[in-house]
C-alpha positions in Angstrom: 64.9 124.5 122.4 68.5 124.6 121.8 68.2 124.4 118.2 66.0 127.5 118.3 69.6 129.2 119.2 71.5 127.4 116.4 73.1 124.9 119.1 73.5 121.4 118.2 74.6 119.0 121.0 75.5 115.6 120.6 75.1 114.1 124.3 72.9 114.0 127.1 75.2 115.7 129.3 76.2 118.4 126.7 72.4 119.1 126.7 72.1 119.5 130.4 75.2 121.5 130.5 73.9 123.8 127.4 70.7 124.2 128.7 72.1 125.6 131.9 74.5 127.9 130.4 71.8 129.4 127.9 68.7 129.3 129.7 69.0 128.7 133.4 72.0 131.3 134.1 70.2 134.0 132.3 66.6 133.1 134.2 64.7 132.1 131.2 64.0 128.2 132.6 64.0 128.2 136.5 66.4 125.7 138.3 63.2 123.6 139.1 62.5 123.0 135.5 66.3 122.1 134.9 66.0 119.8 137.6 62.9 118.2 136.2 64.8 117.8 133.0 67.8 116.3 134.7 65.9 113.7 136.5 64.0 112.9 133.2 67.4 112.4 131.3 68.4 110.2 134.1 65.9 108.1 134.1 66.1 107.9 130.3 69.7 106.9 130.7 68.8 104.2 133.3 66.2 102.9 131.0 68.5 102.6 128.3 71.7 101.5 129.7 70.7 99.6 132.9 69.8 96.0 132.9 66.4 95.7 134.5 65.9 98.9 135.9 62.4 99.3 137.5 60.6 102.6 137.7 58.2 102.8 140.8 54.9 104.2 140.3 55.1 106.7 143.0 58.3 108.4 141.2 56.3 108.3 137.8 53.0 109.8 139.2 55.4 112.3 141.1 56.8 113.6 137.8 53.8 113.7 135.5 52.8 117.6 136.8 56.1 119.0 136.8 56.8 117.0 133.1 53.7 118.8 131.7 54.6 122.0 133.2 58.1 121.7 131.9 57.0 120.7 128.3 54.3 123.8 128.4 57.3 126.3 129.1 59.5 124.6 126.4 56.6 125.1 123.9 56.1 128.7 124.7 59.7 129.6 124.4 59.7 127.7 121.1 57.2 129.5 119.8 58.3 132.9 121.1 
């Protein structure tokens, strides 16, 4: 999504910050969707860098619908 605006970021934190600045503050992406991305990015970091981090089934299942909604929104924004 950031690339559609010719914005290149090199870190996960940079992506979170730029998404907020470019898409959340103007209201293109809701704060709810930004939170979904933030949670997913945090889990990605935990999975990559924390030894023996276990994800609970309940947490993963609770993220399925919001993640699908977020992906649908991103696809719509990229196509526009």
